[in-house]
Amino acid sequence: MQREMEEALRLAREAAEAGEVPVGAVVAKDGVILGRGRNRREESGDVAAHAEIEAIRSAADAVGDWRLPGCTLYVTLEPCAMCCGAILHARLSRVVFGAYDETAGAVVSRERLLSGSLGPAPQVAGGYRAAESERLLRDFFAKRRKTVDKAAKESV
């Protein structure tokens, strides 16, 4: 579990360096990472280019099937509603996430979409290495605010 979340954190840092919200994800089975993803919405112009979606697609390509039973998704931020739908449809067995998302989290924070009411519920563990995930997000948005504030002052 440690190695998988470390890879998700590395991908989140990569996303931040590319100007994307720093979220990274991996799909693993039996200790083998099958898929990787990071946020790419800005660079791709694709609203669905969330880290979880990329990791699920990558894992599905690796195994040659869209069904991923027995697999675990490790992600640095609590998944949103769209990603929860993909998790359920892919039939992932477990979800481990870092930071809770009070704004759009659909696992436990705002909604409980992985509770079993929409299909077989994966096991869920939240808060794993949350401090690191939260720090990446906090630093990213603080830097973004400074850039926006500076641009606003220059336009006056």
mmCIF file of C-alpha atoms in Angstrom:
data_model
loop_
_atom_site.group_PDB
_atom_site.id
_atom_site.type_symbol
_atom_site.label_atom_id
_atom_site.label_comp_id
_atom_site.label_asym_id
_atom_site.label_seq_id
_atom_site.Cartn_x
_atom_site.Cartn_y
_atom_site.Cartn_z
ATOM 1 C CA MET A 1 0.000 0.000 0.000
ATOM 2 C CA GLN A 2 2.885 2.337 0.784
ATOM 3 C CA ARG A 3 4.495 1.984 -2.660
ATOM 4 C CA GLU A 4 1.215 2.516 -4.503
ATOM 5 C CA MET A 5 0.344 5.699 -2.616
ATOM 6 C CA GLU A 6 3.882 6.993 -3.031
ATOM 7 C CA GLU A 7 3.447 6.612 -6.799
ATOM 8 C CA ALA A 8 0.082 8.414 -6.626
ATOM 9 C CA LEU A 9 1.766 11.271 -4.726
ATOM 10 C CA ARG A 10 4.552 11.406 -7.332
ATOM 11 C CA LEU A 11 1.919 11.694 -10.063
ATOM 12 C CA ALA A 12 0.153 14.448 -8.103
ATOM 13 C CA ARG A 13 3.418 16.408 -7.909
ATOM 14 C CA GLU A 14 3.846 15.901 -11.664
ATOM 15 C CA ALA A 15 0.339 17.273 -12.223
ATOM 16 C CA ALA A 16 1.130 20.364 -10.129
ATOM 17 C CA GLU A 17 4.309 20.996 -12.127
ATOM 18 C CA ALA A 18 2.179 20.908 -15.282
ATOM 19 C CA GLY A 19 -0.250 23.463 -13.831
ATOM 20 C CA GLU A 20 -2.947 20.894 -13.056
ATOM 21 C CA VAL A 21 -4.692 20.413 -9.720
ATOM 22 C CA PRO A 22 -2.311 17.979 -7.971
ATOM 23 C CA VAL A 23 -4.165 14.698 -7.917
ATOM 24 C CA GLY A 24 -2.540 11.392 -8.768
ATOM 25 C CA ALA A 25 -3.907 7.854 -8.876
ATOM 26 C CA VAL A 26 -2.843 4.278 -9.484
ATOM 27 C CA VAL A 27 -4.732 1.018 -9.880
ATOM 28 C CA ALA A 28 -2.978 -2.026 -8.472
ATOM 29 C CA LYS A 29 -3.647 -5.714 -7.999
ATOM 30 C CA ASP A 30 -1.625 -8.043 -5.803
ATOM 31 C CA GLY A 31 1.084 -5.412 -5.362
ATOM 32 C CA VAL A 32 1.484 -4.780 -9.098
ATOM 33 C CA ILE A 33 0.631 -1.329 -10.450
ATOM 34 C CA LEU A 34 -1.532 -1.828 -13.544
ATOM 35 C CA GLY A 35 -2.498 1.759 -14.306
ATOM 36 C CA ARG A 36 -1.392 5.298 -13.540
ATOM 37 C CA GLY A 37 -3.081 8.650 -13.934
ATOM 38 C CA ARG A 38 -2.877 12.290 -12.985
ATOM 39 C CA ASN A 39 -5.136 15.243 -13.574
ATOM 40 C CA ARG A 40 -4.865 16.481 -17.177
ATOM 41 C CA ARG A 41 -8.026 18.564 -17.623
ATOM 42 C CA GLU A 42 -6.230 21.780 -18.525
ATOM 43 C CA GLU A 43 -3.723 20.265 -20.935
ATOM 44 C CA SER A 44 -6.234 17.955 -22.608
ATOM 45 C CA GLY A 45 -9.287 20.228 -22.510
ATOM 46 C CA ASP A 46 -11.214 17.156 -21.369
ATOM 47 C CA VAL A 47 -13.527 17.588 -18.394
ATOM 48 C CA ALA A 48 -13.241 13.855 -17.654
ATOM 49 C CA ALA A 49 -9.421 13.839 -17.507
ATOM 50 C CA HIS A 50 -9.305 13.209 -13.769
ATOM 51 C CA ALA A 51 -6.490 11.144 -12.276
ATOM 52 C CA GLU A 52 -8.854 8.314 -11.334
ATOM 53 C CA ILE A 53 -10.327 8.043 -14.830
ATOM 54 C CA GLU A 54 -6.854 7.975 -16.381
ATOM 55 C CA ALA A 55 -5.655 5.297 -13.951
ATOM 56 C CA ILE A 56 -8.746 3.152 -14.538
ATOM 57 C CA ARG A 57 -8.382 3.460 -18.329
ATOM 58 C CA SER A 58 -4.690 2.627 -18.114
ATOM 59 C CA ALA A 59 -5.343 -0.446 -15.950
ATOM 60 C CA ALA A 60 -8.153 -1.610 -18.238
ATOM 61 C CA ASP A 61 -5.779 -1.341 -21.209
ATOM 62 C CA ALA A 62 -3.143 -3.312 -19.299
ATOM 63 C CA VAL A 63 -5.465 -6.214 -18.458
ATOM 64 C CA GLY A 64 -7.501 -6.061 -21.665
ATOM 65 C CA ASP A 65 -10.840 -5.704 -19.894
ATOM 66 C CA TRP A 66 -12.846 -2.782 -18.525
ATOM 67 C CA ARG A 67 -13.763 -4.888 -15.491
ATOM 68 C CA LEU A 68 -11.185 -4.581 -12.706
ATOM 69 C CA PRO A 69 -12.348 -6.861 -9.870
ATOM 70 C CA GLY A 70 -9.734 -7.529 -7.232
ATOM 71 C CA CYS A 71 -8.051 -4.212 -7.992
ATOM 72 C CA THR A 72 -7.485 -1.266 -5.665
ATOM 73 C CA LEU A 73 -7.538 2.391 -6.661
ATOM 74 C CA TYR A 74 -5.077 4.561 -4.703
ATOM 75 C CA VAL A 75 -5.750 8.272 -5.135
ATOM 76 C CA THR A 76 -4.485 11.364 -3.355
ATOM 77 C CA LEU A 77 -7.899 13.072 -3.114
ATOM 78 C CA GLU A 78 -11.350 11.725 -2.322
ATOM 79 C CA PRO A 79 -13.047 10.904 -5.653
ATOM 80 C CA CYS A 80 -15.838 13.071 -7.080
ATOM 81 C CA ALA A 81 -19.221 11.804 -8.300
ATOM 82 C CA MET A 82 -17.991 11.192 -11.860
ATOM 83 C CA CYS A 83 -15.037 9.168 -10.646
ATOM 84 C CA CYS A 84 -17.217 7.216 -8.204
ATOM 85 C CA GLY A 85 -19.377 6.187 -11.166
ATOM 86 C CA ALA A 86 -16.293 4.943 -13.015
ATOM 87 C CA ILE A 87 -15.110 3.092 -9.887
ATOM 88 C CA LEU A 88 -18.444 1.292 -9.607
ATOM 89 C CA HIS A 89 -18.683 0.478 -13.307
ATOM 90 C CA ALA A 90 -15.102 -0.835 -13.380
ATOM 91 C CA ARG A 91 -15.983 -3.044 -10.413
ATOM 92 C CA LEU A 92 -12.955 -2.036 -8.408
ATOM 93 C CA SER A 93 -12.786 -3.913 -5.104
ATOM 94 C CA ARG A 94 -11.178 -1.240 -2.975
ATOM 95 C CA VAL A 95 -10.518 2.514 -2.893
ATOM 96 C CA VAL A 96 -7.812 4.106 -0.756
ATOM 97 C CA PHE A 97 -7.636 7.896 -0.776
ATOM 98 C CA GLY A 98 -5.588 10.585 0.908
ATOM 99 C CA ALA A 99 -7.203 13.965 1.484
ATOM 100 C CA TYR A 100 -10.906 14.372 2.113
ATOM 101 C CA ASP A 101 -12.644 16.753 -0.307
ATOM 102 C CA GLU A 102 -15.257 18.822 1.513
ATOM 103 C CA THR A 103 -16.218 20.544 -1.750
ATOM 104 C CA ALA A 104 -16.759 17.688 -4.199
ATOM 105 C CA GLY A 105 -15.921 14.450 -2.382
ATOM 106 C CA ALA A 106 -18.513 11.823 -3.214
ATOM 107 C CA VAL A 107 -17.211 8.927 -1.118
ATOM 108 C CA VAL A 108 -17.889 10.306 2.378
ATOM 109 C CA SER A 109 -17.557 14.106 2.501
ATOM 110 C CA ARG A 110 -20.514 15.368 0.412
ATOM 111 C CA GLU A 111 -22.132 12.193 -0.854
ATOM 112 C CA ARG A 112 -21.761 8.474 -0.190
ATOM 113 C CA LEU A 113 -21.870 7.113 -3.721
ATOM 114 C CA LEU A 114 -19.735 4.066 -2.947
ATOM 115 C CA SER A 115 -22.056 2.948 -0.143
ATOM 116 C CA GLY A 116 -23.642 0.151 -2.145
ATOM 117 C CA SER A 117 -26.878 1.836 -3.181
ATOM 118 C CA LEU A 118 -25.677 2.123 -6.817
ATOM 119 C CA GLY A 119 -24.048 -1.290 -7.123
ATOM 120 C CA PRO A 120 -21.629 -3.530 -5.270
ATOM 121 C CA ALA A 121 -19.703 -1.354 -2.843
ATOM 122 C CA PRO A 122 -15.926 -1.396 -2.854
ATOM 123 C CA GLN A 123 -14.108 -1.304 0.465
ATOM 124 C CA VAL A 124 -13.067 2.270 1.251
ATOM 125 C CA ALA A 125 -10.235 3.680 3.347
ATOM 126 C CA GLY A 126 -9.810 7.448 3.572
ATOM 127 C CA GLY A 127 -7.164 9.663 5.097
ATOM 128 C CA TYR A 128 -4.161 7.540 4.089
ATOM 129 C CA ARG A 129 -1.168 9.910 3.849
ATOM 130 C CA ALA A 130 -3.679 12.745 3.953
ATOM 131 C CA ALA A 131 -1.217 15.326 5.286
ATOM 132 C CA GLU A 132 1.010 14.977 2.212
ATOM 133 C CA SER A 133 -1.940 15.111 -0.155
ATOM 134 C CA GLU A 134 -3.401 18.150 1.609
ATOM 135 C CA ARG A 135 -0.039 19.943 1.558
ATOM 136 C CA LEU A 136 0.262 19.462 -2.222
ATOM 137 C CA LEU A 137 -3.217 20.909 -2.736
ATOM 138 C CA ARG A 138 -2.724 23.787 -0.282
ATOM 139 C CA ASP A 139 0.615 24.778 -1.836
ATOM 140 C CA PHE A 140 -0.786 24.558 -5.364
ATOM 141 C CA PHE A 141 -3.775 26.794 -4.637
ATOM 142 C CA ALA A 142 -1.688 29.270 -2.609
ATOM 143 C CA LYS A 143 0.664 29.632 -5.577
ATOM 144 C CA ARG A 144 -2.286 30.007 -7.951
ATOM 145 C CA ARG A 145 -3.834 32.733 -5.768
ATOM 146 C CA LYS A 146 -0.541 34.661 -5.751
ATOM 147 C CA THR A 147 -0.388 34.479 -9.547
ATOM 148 C CA VAL A 148 -3.986 35.674 -9.900
ATOM 149 C CA ASP A 149 -3.464 38.462 -7.334
ATOM 150 C CA LYS A 150 -0.302 39.608 -9.116
ATOM 151 C CA ALA A 151 -2.058 39.638 -12.504
ATOM 152 C CA ALA A 152 -4.959 41.618 -11.038
ATOM 153 C CA LYS A 153 -2.619 44.238 -9.561
ATOM 154 C CA GLU A 154 -0.733 44.586 -12.849
ATOM 155 C CA SER A 155 -3.957 45.172 -14.801
ATOM 156 C CA VAL A 156 -4.955 48.114 -12.592
#
